Coordinates of C-alpha atoms in Angstrom, one line a residue:
Chain V
M1 CA 1.8 -44.4 -21.4
T2 CA -0.2 -45.0 -24.6
L3 CA 3.0 -44.3 -26.5
K4 CA 4.7 -47.4 -25.2
P5 CA 2.7 -50.2 -27.1
R6 CA 2.6 -48.2 -30.1
S7 CA 6.2 -47.8 -30.2
L8 CA 6.9 -51.2 -29.6
A9 CA 4.7 -51.9 -32.7
V10 CA 6.8 -49.7 -34.7
I11 CA 9.9 -51.4 -33.6
A12 CA 8.5 -54.6 -34.6
M13 CA 7.6 -53.4 -38.0
T14 CA 11.0 -51.9 -38.7
A15 CA 12.5 -55.1 -37.6
L16 CA 10.3 -56.9 -40.3
L17 CA 11.3 -54.7 -43.0
V18 CA 15.0 -54.8 -42.2
S19 CA 15.0 -58.7 -42.2
G20 CA 13.0 -58.5 -45.3
C21 CA 15.6 -56.4 -47.1
A22 CA 18.2 -58.8 -45.8
T23 CA 16.9 -62.0 -47.3
K24 CA 16.4 -60.2 -50.8
P25 CA 19.3 -61.4 -52.9
D26 CA 21.4 -59.0 -54.6
P27 CA 21.0 -59.2 -58.5
V28 CA 24.1 -61.0 -59.2
P29 CA 24.7 -61.8 -63.0
E30 CA 24.1 -65.5 -63.5
P31 CA 27.0 -67.5 -65.1
V32 CA 25.7 -68.6 -68.6
A33 CA 28.0 -71.4 -68.5
D34 CA 26.4 -73.3 -65.8
P35 CA 24.7 -76.3 -67.4
T36 CA 22.4 -77.3 -64.4
P37 CA 20.6 -74.5 -63.1
A38 CA 19.5 -74.8 -59.7
P39 CA 15.6 -75.6 -59.8
I40 CA 13.6 -72.5 -59.1
V41 CA 12.1 -73.2 -55.6
E42 CA 9.1 -71.0 -54.6
T43 CA 9.7 -69.9 -51.0
Q44 CA 6.7 -69.2 -48.9
P45 CA 6.4 -65.8 -47.5
Q46 CA 8.2 -66.2 -44.0
Q47 CA 6.0 -65.9 -41.1
P48 CA 7.1 -63.2 -38.5
E49 CA 8.3 -64.7 -35.5
V50 CA 6.6 -63.6 -32.6
L51 CA 8.6 -62.6 -29.8
R52 CA 7.4 -63.7 -26.3
P53 CA 6.6 -60.7 -23.9
I54 CA 9.5 -60.3 -21.4
P55 CA 8.2 -60.1 -17.8
Q56 CA 8.7 -56.6 -16.5
T57 CA 8.6 -54.5 -13.4
P58 CA 6.0 -51.6 -13.7
M59 CA 7.1 -48.7 -15.7
V60 CA 8.6 -46.1 -13.1
D61 CA 7.8 -42.1 -13.8
P62 CA 11.4 -40.6 -12.6
N63 CA 9.6 -37.7 -11.5
Q64 CA 7.3 -39.4 -9.2
P65 CA 7.8 -38.2 -5.6
A66 CA 8.0 -40.4 -2.7
P67 CA 4.6 -41.6 -2.0
G68 CA 3.4 -39.9 1.2
S69 CA 5.8 -37.1 0.9
I70 CA 4.6 -33.3 0.6
A71 CA 5.6 -33.3 -3.0
D72 CA 3.5 -36.4 -3.6
F73 CA 0.5 -34.5 -2.2
A74 CA 0.7 -31.8 -5.1
Y75 CA 1.7 -34.6 -7.6
S76 CA -1.2 -36.9 -6.9
T77 CA -3.9 -34.3 -6.8
G78 CA -3.4 -32.5 -10.0
G79 CA -0.1 -30.8 -9.9
D80 CA 0.3 -28.0 -7.4
A81 CA -2.0 -28.3 -4.5
R82 CA -3.8 -25.3 -5.6
V83 CA -7.6 -24.9 -6.8
Y84 CA -8.4 -21.7 -9.0
F85 CA -11.2 -19.2 -8.7
A86 CA -13.0 -17.0 -11.2
Y87 CA -12.5 -13.2 -10.7
N88 CA -13.8 -12.0 -7.5
Q89 CA -15.5 -15.3 -6.9
Y90 CA -15.0 -17.7 -3.8
T91 CA -17.3 -20.6 -5.1
L92 CA -15.5 -24.0 -6.0
S93 CA -15.6 -24.9 -9.6
P94 CA -16.5 -28.4 -10.5
Q95 CA -12.6 -28.9 -11.4
A96 CA -11.8 -27.2 -8.0
R97 CA -14.0 -30.1 -6.2
D98 CA -12.4 -32.7 -8.0
T99 CA -8.9 -31.6 -7.0
L100 CA -10.2 -31.2 -3.5
R101 CA -11.8 -34.7 -3.3
Q102 CA -8.3 -36.0 -4.4
Q103 CA -6.6 -33.8 -1.7
A104 CA -9.2 -35.4 1.0
D105 CA -8.3 -38.7 -0.3
W106 CA -4.9 -38.0 0.0
L107 CA -4.9 -36.4 3.5
K108 CA -7.0 -39.5 4.7
T109 CA -4.2 -42.0 3.6
Y110 CA -1.4 -39.8 5.1
R111 CA -2.6 -38.8 8.4
D112 CA 0.9 -37.0 9.7
Y113 CA 0.0 -34.0 8.1
T114 CA -1.9 -30.7 8.8
A115 CA -2.7 -28.0 6.5
V116 CA -2.6 -24.2 6.4
V117 CA -4.9 -23.4 3.4
E118 CA -4.1 -20.0 1.9
G119 CA -6.4 -17.8 0.1
H120 CA -5.0 -15.5 -2.7
A121 CA -6.4 -13.1 -5.0
D122 CA -5.2 -11.3 -8.2
E123 CA -3.9 -7.5 -8.2
R124 CA -7.3 -6.1 -9.5
G125 CA -8.5 -5.2 -6.1
T126 CA -7.8 -3.0 -3.2
R127 CA -5.5 -4.6 -0.7
Q128 CA -7.9 -4.8 2.3
Y129 CA -10.7 -6.1 0.3
N130 CA -8.7 -8.8 -1.3
I131 CA -7.3 -10.2 2.2
A132 CA -11.1 -10.6 2.7
L133 CA -11.7 -12.2 -0.6
G134 CA -8.7 -14.5 0.0
A135 CA -10.2 -15.4 3.5
R136 CA -13.3 -16.2 2.0
R137 CA -11.7 -18.6 -0.7
A138 CA -9.5 -20.4 2.0
N139 CA -12.5 -21.0 3.9
S140 CA -14.3 -22.5 0.9
V141 CA -11.6 -24.8 0.3
K142 CA -11.3 -25.7 4.1
S143 CA -15.1 -26.1 4.3
F144 CA -15.0 -28.5 1.3
L145 CA -12.1 -30.7 2.9
V146 CA -14.1 -31.0 6.0
G147 CA -17.1 -32.0 4.2
Q148 CA -15.1 -34.8 2.6
G149 CA -14.2 -36.0 6.0
I150 CA -11.1 -34.2 6.9
A151 CA -10.8 -33.3 10.7
P152 CA -11.2 -29.5 11.0
S153 CA -8.4 -29.3 13.6
R154 CA -6.1 -30.4 10.7
L155 CA -6.9 -27.4 8.9
T156 CA -6.3 -23.8 9.5
T157 CA -6.8 -20.8 7.1
V158 CA -4.9 -17.8 6.3
S159 CA -5.5 -15.0 3.6
Y160 CA -2.6 -13.3 1.8
G161 CA -4.9 -11.4 -0.3
K162 CA -2.7 -10.3 -3.3
E163 CA 0.4 -10.0 -1.5
R164 CA 1.9 -13.3 -2.5
P165 CA 1.3 -13.9 -6.3
I166 CA 2.6 -16.7 -8.0
D167 CA 2.6 -15.3 -11.4
G168 CA 4.1 -11.8 -11.9
R169 CA 2.2 -11.0 -15.2
S170 CA -0.5 -8.4 -15.5
N171 CA -2.8 -10.4 -17.8
E172 CA -5.6 -12.7 -17.9
E173 CA -3.6 -15.7 -17.4
G174 CA -1.3 -14.3 -14.7
W175 CA -4.3 -13.1 -12.9
A176 CA -6.0 -16.4 -13.3
R177 CA -2.9 -18.2 -11.7
N178 CA -3.0 -15.7 -8.8
R179 CA -6.6 -16.6 -7.8
N180 CA -6.2 -19.6 -5.8
G181 CA -6.7 -21.6 -2.6
Y182 CA -3.3 -23.3 -1.7
T183 CA -3.3 -26.4 0.5
N184 CA 0.0 -25.8 2.1
L185 CA 1.1 -29.0 4.1
R186 CA 2.9 -29.2 7.5
A187 CA 4.4 -32.5 8.6
I188 CA 3.1 -33.0 12.1
G189 CA 6.0 -32.7 14.6
R190 CA 8.3 -30.7 12.1
S191 CA 7.9 -27.3 11.7
Chain Q
M1 CA 16.4 61.7 21.6
T2 CA 12.5 61.0 20.8
R3 CA 13.4 59.5 17.7
I4 CA 15.9 57.0 19.2
L5 CA 13.0 56.4 21.8
T6 CA 10.5 55.8 18.9
V7 CA 12.7 53.4 17.3
L8 CA 13.5 51.6 20.4
L9 CA 9.6 51.3 21.3
M10 CA 9.2 50.1 17.8
L11 CA 11.7 47.4 18.3
I12 CA 10.3 46.2 21.4
G13 CA 6.9 46.2 20.0
L14 CA 8.3 44.0 17.0
L15 CA 10.0 41.6 19.6
G16 CA 6.8 41.3 21.4
A17 CA 5.1 40.6 18.1
I18 CA 7.8 37.9 17.6
A19 CA 6.9 36.3 20.9
V20 CA 3.3 36.2 20.3
P21 CA 2.2 35.1 17.1
S22 CA 0.1 37.8 15.1
S23 CA -3.5 36.7 14.6
A24 CA -4.1 39.3 11.8
I25 CA -5.8 38.1 8.9
A26 CA -3.9 38.4 5.6
Q27 CA -4.7 40.9 3.1
I28 CA -3.2 38.4 0.7
E29 CA -5.9 36.0 -0.7
V30 CA -4.9 32.6 -1.3
D31 CA -7.5 30.9 -3.2
I32 CA -7.7 27.2 -1.9
T33 CA -10.7 26.3 -3.8
E34 CA -10.8 24.4 -7.1
G35 CA -10.6 27.4 -9.3
N36 CA -7.1 28.4 -7.9
I37 CA -4.4 28.2 -10.7
D38 CA -2.2 31.0 -9.7
P39 CA 0.1 30.1 -7.0
V40 CA 1.0 33.0 -4.7
P41 CA 4.6 34.4 -5.2
I42 CA 6.4 34.4 -2.1
A43 CA 9.9 35.5 -1.6
V44 CA 11.9 33.4 1.0
P45 CA 15.7 34.8 1.5
D46 CA 18.1 32.9 3.0
F47 CA 17.8 33.5 6.9
L48 CA 20.4 35.7 8.2
G49 CA 23.3 34.3 10.6
Q50 CA 25.9 35.8 13.1
D51 CA 28.8 33.6 11.7
P52 CA 29.6 31.2 8.9
E53 CA 27.8 28.3 10.9
T54 CA 24.6 30.1 11.5
R55 CA 24.4 31.6 8.2
Q56 CA 24.8 28.0 6.6
L57 CA 21.8 26.9 8.8
G58 CA 19.9 30.0 7.8
A59 CA 20.4 29.0 4.3
Q60 CA 19.5 25.3 4.8
I61 CA 16.3 26.5 7.0
A62 CA 15.0 28.9 4.0
E63 CA 15.7 26.1 1.4
V64 CA 13.4 23.9 3.3
I65 CA 10.9 26.6 3.9
R66 CA 10.8 27.4 0.1
S67 CA 10.5 23.7 -0.9
D68 CA 7.6 23.0 1.5
L69 CA 5.6 26.0 0.2
E70 CA 6.3 25.2 -3.3
S71 CA 5.3 21.5 -2.7
S72 CA 1.6 22.7 -1.8
A73 CA 1.5 24.4 -5.3
L74 CA -0.6 26.9 -3.5
F75 CA 2.7 29.2 -3.5
R76 CA 5.5 29.8 -6.0
S77 CA 8.8 30.6 -4.4
L78 CA 10.7 33.4 -6.1
D79 CA 14.3 32.9 -7.2
P80 CA 16.8 34.5 -4.3
A81 CA 18.7 35.7 -7.6
S82 CA 16.1 38.0 -8.6
F83 CA 15.8 39.8 -5.2
L84 CA 16.8 43.5 -5.3
E85 CA 16.8 44.1 -1.6
T86 CA 19.4 42.4 0.8
Q87 CA 18.0 42.9 4.1
T88 CA 20.8 43.1 6.9
D89 CA 18.4 42.9 10.2
I90 CA 14.9 41.5 10.2
D91 CA 14.0 44.0 12.7
Y92 CA 13.5 46.9 10.3
E93 CA 10.6 47.2 7.9
P94 CA 11.8 45.7 4.4
T95 CA 12.1 48.1 1.4
F96 CA 8.4 47.1 0.2
A97 CA 8.8 48.7 -3.3
D98 CA 12.1 46.4 -3.9
W99 CA 9.7 43.6 -3.3
R100 CA 6.8 44.8 -5.2
V101 CA 9.1 45.1 -8.3
I102 CA 9.9 41.5 -8.4
R103 CA 6.3 40.8 -8.0
A104 CA 6.3 39.4 -4.5
D105 CA 3.2 39.0 -2.6
A106 CA 4.7 38.1 0.6
L107 CA 8.1 38.0 2.0
A108 CA 9.3 35.8 4.9
S109 CA 12.7 36.9 6.2
G110 CA 14.5 35.4 9.3
R111 CA 17.5 35.0 11.2
I112 CA 19.5 32.4 13.2
V113 CA 20.6 33.4 16.8
R114 CA 23.1 31.1 18.7
D115 CA 21.5 30.4 22.0
G116 CA 24.2 28.0 23.7
P117 CA 26.5 25.3 22.6
D118 CA 23.7 23.3 20.6
K119 CA 21.0 25.5 20.7
V120 CA 19.6 28.2 18.3
R121 CA 16.7 30.5 18.0
V122 CA 15.1 30.7 14.8
E123 CA 13.3 34.0 14.3
F124 CA 11.2 35.1 11.4
R125 CA 8.7 37.7 10.1
L126 CA 6.3 37.3 7.5
W127 CA 5.3 40.5 5.4
D128 CA 2.4 41.5 3.4
V129 CA 4.3 43.4 0.5
F130 CA 1.4 45.2 -0.7
A131 CA -0.3 46.4 2.3
G132 CA 3.2 46.9 3.4
R133 CA 2.5 45.6 6.9
Q134 CA 3.6 42.5 9.1
L135 CA 1.6 39.4 9.4
Q136 CA 3.4 37.4 11.7
G137 CA 6.6 37.3 13.7
I138 CA 7.7 34.1 15.4
R139 CA 10.6 32.7 17.3
F140 CA 11.6 29.1 17.8
S141 CA 14.1 28.0 20.3
T142 CA 15.4 24.7 19.4
A143 CA 18.4 22.1 19.3
T144 CA 20.5 22.9 16.5
E145 CA 20.0 19.4 15.3
N146 CA 16.6 19.8 15.2
W147 CA 16.7 22.4 12.3
R148 CA 14.6 20.6 9.8
R149 CA 11.4 20.3 12.0
T150 CA 11.9 24.1 13.0
A151 CA 11.9 24.8 9.2
H152 CA 8.9 22.7 8.8
K153 CA 7.1 24.5 11.6
A154 CA 7.8 27.8 10.1
S155 CA 6.3 26.6 6.7
D156 CA 3.4 25.5 8.9
A157 CA 3.0 29.2 10.5
I158 CA 3.2 30.7 7.0
F159 CA 0.8 28.4 5.4
K160 CA -1.7 29.3 8.0
A161 CA -0.9 32.9 8.1
L162 CA -1.7 32.9 4.4
T163 CA -4.2 30.5 3.7
G164 CA -6.2 30.4 7.0
E165 CA -5.9 26.6 7.0
E166 CA -3.6 24.6 9.4
G167 CA -0.1 23.6 7.8
Y168 CA 0.9 20.0 7.3
F169 CA 4.5 20.3 6.8
D170 CA 5.8 19.2 10.3
S171 CA 4.5 15.6 10.0
R172 CA 5.5 12.3 9.1
I173 CA 4.5 9.5 6.9
V174 CA 4.6 5.8 7.9
F175 CA 4.7 3.5 4.9
V176 CA 5.5 0.0 3.8
D177 CA 9.0 -0.4 2.1
Q178 CA 9.0 -2.9 -0.4
R179 CA 12.1 -4.8 -2.0
G180 CA 12.3 -7.6 -4.6
P181 CA 10.5 -9.1 -7.6
K182 CA 6.8 -9.1 -7.6
T183 CA 6.6 -12.9 -6.6
D184 CA 9.0 -12.5 -3.8
R185 CA 8.4 -9.2 -2.0
Q186 CA 10.0 -8.2 1.1
K187 CA 8.0 -5.7 3.1
R188 CA 9.1 -3.6 6.0
L189 CA 7.3 -1.0 7.9
A190 CA 9.2 2.6 7.6
I191 CA 8.8 6.2 8.6
M192 CA 10.2 9.2 7.1
D193 CA 9.6 13.1 7.0
Q194 CA 6.5 14.3 5.0
D195 CA 9.2 15.6 2.4
G196 CA 10.9 12.4 2.3
F197 CA 13.8 13.2 4.7
N198 CA 15.2 11.0 7.4
P199 CA 13.6 7.7 6.2
Q200 CA 14.3 4.9 9.0
Y201 CA 12.7 1.4 9.4
L202 CA 10.5 0.9 12.4
L203 CA 10.5 -3.0 12.8
G204 CA 13.3 -5.4 12.1
G205 CA 12.6 -9.0 10.7
S206 CA 11.0 -9.9 7.5
D207 CA 7.2 -10.7 8.4
L208 CA 4.8 -9.3 5.9
V209 CA 3.3 -6.2 7.5
I210 CA 0.1 -4.4 6.1
S211 CA -1.8 -0.9 6.1
P212 CA -0.2 1.1 9.2
Q213 CA -2.2 3.9 10.4
F214 CA -1.7 6.5 12.8
D215 CA -3.4 7.2 16.2
P216 CA -4.7 11.0 15.3
S217 CA -3.8 11.9 18.6
S218 CA -0.3 10.4 19.2
Q219 CA 2.8 9.1 17.7
T220 CA 1.2 5.5 18.1
I221 CA 0.5 3.3 14.9
T222 CA -1.5 0.2 14.2
F223 CA -0.8 -2.3 11.5
M224 CA -1.5 -5.9 10.7
S225 CA 1.4 -8.5 10.6
Y226 CA 1.8 -12.0 9.6
E227 CA 4.2 -12.6 12.4
T228 CA 1.6 -14.8 14.0
L229 CA -0.9 -17.4 12.4
P230 CA -3.8 -16.2 11.9
P231 CA -2.0 -12.7 11.2
Q232 CA -3.3 -10.0 13.7
V233 CA -3.5 -6.5 14.4
Y234 CA -0.5 -4.7 16.3
I235 CA 0.2 -1.4 17.9
L236 CA 3.6 0.4 17.8
D237 CA 4.7 3.4 19.8
I238 CA 7.0 5.0 17.6
E239 CA 8.8 7.0 20.1
T240 CA 9.3 4.2 22.6
G241 CA 9.5 1.4 20.1
R242 CA 7.3 -0.7 22.3
R243 CA 5.2 -3.1 20.1
E244 CA 2.0 -4.8 21.3
L245 CA -0.1 -7.6 19.9
L246 CA -3.7 -6.3 20.5
G247 CA -5.0 -9.7 21.2
S248 CA -5.2 -13.0 20.2
F249 CA -8.5 -13.6 18.2
P250 CA -10.0 -16.7 16.8
G251 CA -9.9 -15.4 13.3
M252 CA -7.5 -13.1 11.5
T253 CA -7.9 -9.4 12.2
F254 CA -6.9 -6.7 9.8
A255 CA -7.7 -3.1 8.4
P256 CA -7.2 -1.6 11.8
R257 CA -7.9 2.1 12.3
F258 CA -7.8 4.4 15.6
S259 CA -10.8 6.2 16.6
P260 CA -10.1 10.1 16.6
D261 CA -9.4 10.5 20.4
G262 CA -7.2 7.4 20.1
D263 CA -9.3 5.5 22.7
N264 CA -10.7 2.9 20.5
L265 CA -9.6 0.7 17.4
I266 CA -11.9 -0.4 14.6
M267 CA -10.9 -3.4 12.6
S268 CA -12.3 -6.4 10.5
M269 CA -12.1 -9.9 11.9
E270 CA -12.7 -12.9 10.0
Q271 CA -14.6 -16.0 11.3
R272 CA -15.3 -18.9 9.0
G273 CA -15.2 -17.0 5.9
N274 CA -17.4 -14.1 7.2
I275 CA -15.7 -10.5 7.6
D276 CA -17.4 -8.0 10.2
I277 CA -16.3 -4.9 11.6
Y278 CA -15.4 -4.7 15.5
I279 CA -14.6 -2.0 17.9
M280 CA -11.9 -2.5 20.6
D281 CA -11.8 -0.3 23.7
L282 CA -7.9 0.1 24.2
L283 CA -8.3 0.6 27.9
T284 CA -10.4 -2.3 28.7
R285 CA -9.5 -4.4 25.6
S286 CA -13.3 -5.2 25.4
T287 CA -14.4 -5.9 21.8
Q288 CA -17.9 -5.3 20.2
R289 CA -19.2 -6.4 17.0
L290 CA -20.5 -3.6 14.6
T291 CA -21.7 -5.5 11.8
T292 CA -23.6 -8.9 11.4
D293 CA -24.3 -9.4 7.8
A294 CA -23.1 -12.1 5.6
G295 CA -21.0 -10.0 3.4
I296 CA -17.3 -8.6 3.5
D297 CA -17.4 -5.4 5.9
V298 CA -13.9 -4.0 5.7
S299 CA -11.8 -0.6 5.7
A300 CA -13.7 1.1 8.3
S301 CA -12.7 4.8 9.1
F302 CA -14.3 7.1 11.8
S303 CA -15.6 10.7 11.0
P304 CA -13.4 13.1 13.1
D305 CA -16.3 13.8 15.6
G306 CA -16.0 9.9 16.5
R307 CA -19.8 9.6 15.7
R308 CA -20.0 7.9 12.3
I309 CA -18.1 5.2 10.7
V310 CA -17.7 4.9 6.9
F311 CA -16.7 1.2 5.5
Q312 CA -17.1 -0.9 2.4
S313 CA -19.3 -3.8 2.3
D314 CA -20.3 -6.2 -0.6
R315 CA -23.6 -7.1 1.4
G316 CA -25.5 -5.7 -1.6
G317 CA -23.8 -7.8 -4.3
S318 CA -20.5 -5.6 -5.0
P319 CA -18.5 -3.6 -2.8
Q320 CA -20.1 -0.2 -2.1
L321 CA -19.6 2.5 0.8
Y322 CA -21.7 2.8 3.9
T323 CA -21.9 4.7 7.1
M324 CA -23.2 3.8 10.3
N325 CA -23.4 5.0 13.9
A326 CA -20.2 4.4 16.1
D327 CA -22.4 1.7 17.6
G328 CA -23.3 -0.1 14.5
S329 CA -26.8 1.6 14.3
S330 CA -28.5 3.4 11.4
T331 CA -26.5 1.8 8.4
K332 CA -27.0 4.0 5.2
R333 CA -25.6 3.3 1.8
I334 CA -23.9 6.4 0.2
S335 CA -22.1 5.2 -3.2
F336 CA -24.4 4.8 -6.1
G337 CA -21.9 5.4 -9.2
D338 CA -20.8 3.0 -11.6
G339 CA -18.1 0.4 -10.7
R340 CA -16.9 -0.9 -7.2
Y341 CA -16.2 1.4 -4.2
N342 CA -13.4 0.5 -2.0
Q343 CA -11.1 1.7 1.0
P344 CA -13.1 4.8 2.4
V345 CA -11.1 7.4 4.5
W346 CA -12.9 10.2 6.4
S347 CA -10.8 13.5 5.9
P348 CA -9.7 14.7 9.3
R349 CA -11.7 18.1 8.5
G350 CA -15.0 15.9 8.3
D351 CA -16.1 17.3 5.0
K352 CA -15.1 14.9 2.5
I353 CA -14.7 11.0 2.3
A354 CA -11.7 9.6 -0.1
F355 CA -11.9 6.3 -1.6
V356 CA -11.0 4.1 -4.5
R357 CA -13.1 3.4 -7.3
Q358 CA -12.8 0.5 -9.5
N359 CA -14.5 0.8 -12.6
R360 CA -13.5 -0.4 -16.3
G361 CA -10.4 -1.9 -15.6
K362 CA -9.0 1.1 -13.8
F363 CA -8.7 2.3 -10.4
A364 CA -9.4 5.9 -9.1
I365 CA -8.8 8.0 -6.1
G366 CA -11.9 10.1 -5.6
V367 CA -13.7 12.0 -2.9
M368 CA -17.5 12.6 -1.9
D369 CA -19.4 14.2 0.6
P370 CA -20.3 12.1 3.7
D371 CA -23.8 11.7 2.4
G372 CA -22.4 10.6 -1.0
S373 CA -23.1 13.6 -2.9
R374 CA -20.7 15.7 -5.1
E375 CA -18.5 12.6 -6.1
R376 CA -15.3 13.6 -7.8
I377 CA -12.6 11.7 -9.2
L378 CA -9.0 13.2 -8.6
T379 CA -6.8 10.7 -10.4
D380 CA -6.9 7.3 -11.8
D381 CA -4.4 4.6 -13.2
Y382 CA -3.9 0.9 -13.6
L383 CA -3.8 0.4 -9.7
V384 CA -4.0 2.9 -7.1
D385 CA -4.9 2.3 -3.6
M386 CA -4.6 3.4 0.1
P387 CA -5.7 7.0 0.3
S388 CA -4.6 8.8 3.2
W389 CA -5.2 12.4 4.3
S390 CA -2.9 15.2 5.3
P391 CA -3.6 16.3 9.0
N392 CA -5.3 19.7 7.6
G393 CA -7.5 17.2 5.2
R394 CA -6.1 19.0 1.9
V395 CA -3.6 16.6 0.4
I396 CA -4.3 12.7 -0.4
L397 CA -1.4 10.3 -0.3
F398 CA -1.6 7.0 -2.1
T399 CA -0.1 4.1 -3.6
K400 CA 0.5 3.6 -7.2
E401 CA 1.5 0.3 -8.8
T402 CA 2.7 -0.2 -12.4
R403 CA 1.5 -3.4 -14.5
G404 CA 3.4 -6.5 -15.2
R405 CA 6.2 -8.4 -13.8
N406 CA 8.6 -5.5 -13.4
S407 CA 5.7 -3.7 -11.6
R408 CA 6.9 -0.6 -9.4
A409 CA 5.1 0.6 -6.3
E410 CA 5.2 4.3 -5.4
L411 CA 3.7 6.8 -3.2
W412 CA 2.0 9.9 -4.9
S413 CA 0.1 12.8 -3.7
V414 CA -2.8 14.7 -5.0
D415 CA -4.4 17.7 -3.5
L416 CA -8.4 17.7 -2.7
T417 CA -9.0 19.5 -6.1
G418 CA -7.3 17.1 -8.2
R419 CA -4.4 19.2 -8.8
N420 CA -0.9 19.1 -8.0
L421 CA -0.4 15.2 -8.7
K422 CA 3.1 14.3 -8.1
R423 CA 5.4 11.5 -6.8
V424 CA 6.8 11.5 -3.1
D425 CA 10.4 10.5 -2.9
T426 CA 10.9 7.4 -0.9
P427 CA 14.1 5.3 -0.4
G428 CA 12.8 2.1 -2.3
Q429 CA 9.3 1.2 -3.6
A430 CA 6.6 2.1 -1.1
T431 CA 3.0 1.2 -0.5
D432 CA 0.5 2.0 2.2
P433 CA 1.2 5.4 3.2
A434 CA -0.4 6.8 6.4
W435 CA 0.3 10.4 7.3
S436 CA 0.9 11.4 11.0
P437 CA -1.0 13.9 12.8
I438 CA 1.0 17.3 13.4
L439 CA 3.8 16.8 15.5
D440 CA 4.0 18.6 19.0

């Protein structure tokens, strides 16, 4: 967004330079024989002409999903409808709380949705313990959303433990992505 | 005349021995403790047959027996090419000297006798080569198509006669078959013989299934499935294929395991983020809550006498192992080493608890006594999980998964002493092995 005004200014400046160049006469040899040279007139530096702003419709991001769609939910709440957890933790970080506040706002605006809150864990834990850990994460997310005014009946929880990783890498980045709570929307009346 | 009579009486005596397994204690000592490094050399010639078909069957059965015994690492099967004596009738004593020369400690020789259109008798005798006497003579009558199981039963008999412990070869493994890349796994419940033969799927469908476990007293399994929301625990009768949802609980139920008598089931149930252990009476379907703390209580497993339960809990801050009475009373922490302790499983013999220890970025399969003493790590790797005991409490099966995007999941086994670590053949990738009880 900030790029726009700056690039307009650049265009304006370039236009100036180009016009400056155009008015500069080419060095043409003066005819010596001419008895009456034209009087030298000092020209005033030209004032740039200011373009009047053109009335415009607001800029449209071609990637923005239709407002109120499931894709819009992720788009409007930080990107992927997920909040991320530290290793072996199920408490929400300040960033996760921010995301969940946005999720709650969205869910209050668009009421035709329920959500399955999925808890996920990275692979560095035993299968059964991770299912339990994922359940705690899902529940942390649900509790926070309920605290923000979302009806508990709109939210169910499920834990996938480490069974549904979104990142296949076995490194810090991959593990960090796989430790998440995912607010998986369902449109009411559709399966 | 008297000589013929003696031979006849001897024959009758031997046949009698075939009908009734001998309970004689072997002279051969198979050291099954930690110190054992030398497997006992055993000779198993191809079983004799009456015609090409039974001879072929005899060769196949002997091959399965050799491979069973060898897989335990307690035996070394001698190469049939080295045998000096070729027996033509198993009712006569073998020429022991010939077997001593090739350093066989034991000899198992048998025959196949046709017993109807699709039936055979499989008979064999087990000899102590050095003492020069028969340890066992057994006859199995079976449908011909059942020959592999019969071979496994023969292996179990030989194993028991020579080690004094129950065998585990006539058993099966239920597991989760796994296909597809890490971020798009397809999992299906499957079963195969203990040696990897006869694999088959148990359920159709593509629902995520986790952690099957056998009823120690029947051919029924329990497992967790994501077919419903929240996911719940199911039971499945393998013989009839009848599958049953255990109950629609308010929260997710998981990590199920039968009691030793098969009458009860313990599992974890989640409610509002708290995970506790519950016991269900399978007859009345009534449940009782066994733990009430705010921590994660999971992976419960009964002692074989049904009196105690081992489980893992993070009530003290990190996952550790605890035991309690079957009614939830007198809880006691038993793990105190470095790292996090997970997934305890009580040995069917009662003397050990297997577990998964997570420490310094690695996972290890270990065993300890039920009071937490004598902890020993058997094997470790990037990721090992889900230990399952062989029915005789000698071997532990587990899942091993490799690192990275192209991670592979395999089944491995290791024996109680940490030796004989090896991969178990599966049709595809596999996780969550559970060993069946010995088949009837």
